[in-house]
CSV table of C-alpha atoms in Angstrom, one decimal:
chain,number,residue,atom,x,y,z
Y,828,MET,CA,172.3,57.0,93.4
Y,829,LEU,CA,169.5,59.4,92.6
Y,830,THR,CA,170.2,62.8,91.4
Y,831,GLN,CA,168.0,65.9,90.8
Y,832,GLN,CA,168.3,65.3,87.1
Y,833,SER,CA,167.3,61.6,87.3
Y,834,VAL,CA,164.1,62.4,89.2
Y,835,TYR,CA,163.1,65.4,87.2
Y,836,ASN,CA,160.0,65.1,84.9
Y,837,GLY,CA,160.5,67.5,82.1
Y,838,HIS,CA,156.8,67.1,80.9
Y,839,LYS,CA,155.4,68.1,84.2
Y,840,ARG,CA,158.3,70.3,85.3
Y,841,LYS,CA,158.4,68.6,88.7
Y,842,HIS,CA,160.8,66.4,90.7
Y,843,GLY,CA,159.3,63.1,91.8
Y,844,LEU,CA,160.1,60.2,94.0
Y,845,LYS,CA,158.0,57.1,94.6
Y,846,PHE,CA,158.1,54.6,97.5
Y,847,GLN,CA,156.3,51.3,97.8
Y,848,THR,CA,154.5,50.7,101.1
Y,849,LEU,CA,152.5,47.9,102.7
Y,850,VAL,CA,150.3,49.0,105.5
Y,851,THR,CA,148.2,46.7,107.9
Y,852,PRO,CA,144.5,47.6,108.5
Y,853,ASP,CA,145.5,49.1,111.8
Y,854,GLY,CA,148.0,51.6,110.1
Y,855,LEU,CA,151.2,49.8,110.8
Y,856,ILE,CA,153.8,50.0,108.0
Y,857,ILE,CA,155.2,46.6,107.5
Y,858,HIS,CA,157.1,47.2,104.2
Y,859,LEU,CA,158.8,50.2,102.8
Y,860,PHE,CA,160.9,50.1,99.6
Y,861,GLY,CA,162.5,53.0,97.6
Y,862,PRO,CA,163.0,55.6,96.6
Y,863,PHE,CA,162.5,55.2,92.8
Y,864,PRO,CA,162.4,58.0,90.3
Y,865,GLY,CA,158.8,59.1,89.8
Y,866,ARG,CA,158.7,58.0,86.2
Y,867,ASN,CA,159.0,54.3,87.2
Y,868,HIS,CA,155.8,52.2,86.9
Y,869,ASP,CA,154.4,50.6,90.0
Y,870,ILE,CA,154.9,47.1,88.8
Y,871,LYS,CA,158.6,47.6,88.2
Y,872,MET,CA,159.0,48.7,91.8
Y,873,PHE,CA,157.0,45.7,92.9
Y,874,ALA,CA,159.1,43.3,90.9
Y,875,LYS,CA,162.4,44.8,92.3
Y,876,SER,CA,161.1,44.8,95.9
Y,877,GLY,CA,160.9,41.1,96.2
Y,878,LEU,CA,157.6,41.6,98.2
Y,879,ALA,CA,155.9,38.7,96.4
Y,880,ASP,CA,158.5,36.2,97.4
Y,881,GLN,CA,158.5,37.4,101.0
Y,882,ALA,CA,154.8,37.3,101.4
Y,883,GLN,CA,154.5,33.9,99.5
Y,884,LEU,CA,151.3,35.1,97.9
Y,885,GLU,CA,148.8,32.4,97.1
Y,886,THR,CA,145.3,32.5,95.4
Y,887,LEU,CA,142.3,30.5,96.4
Y,888,PRO,CA,141.0,28.0,94.0
Y,889,MET,CA,137.8,28.9,92.3
Y,890,ARG,CA,134.9,26.5,93.1
Y,891,LYS,CA,132.6,25.1,90.6
Y,892,ARG,CA,129.0,25.8,91.1
Y,893,ILE,CA,126.8,22.8,90.9
């Protein structure tokens, strides 16, 4: 559970929440994950979201130039 104290940034003196969203080119939100305290890094949110597993991301092989 997030509390005011857990999302407060003493350095910037602000409260912060972060969400991870995935939006299609036409503006449709297809993935929303969070909230996380603002101090969390984006890669930590991505790892916890399981989005990579859901999307089954693949990379295209590089072609050699002849």
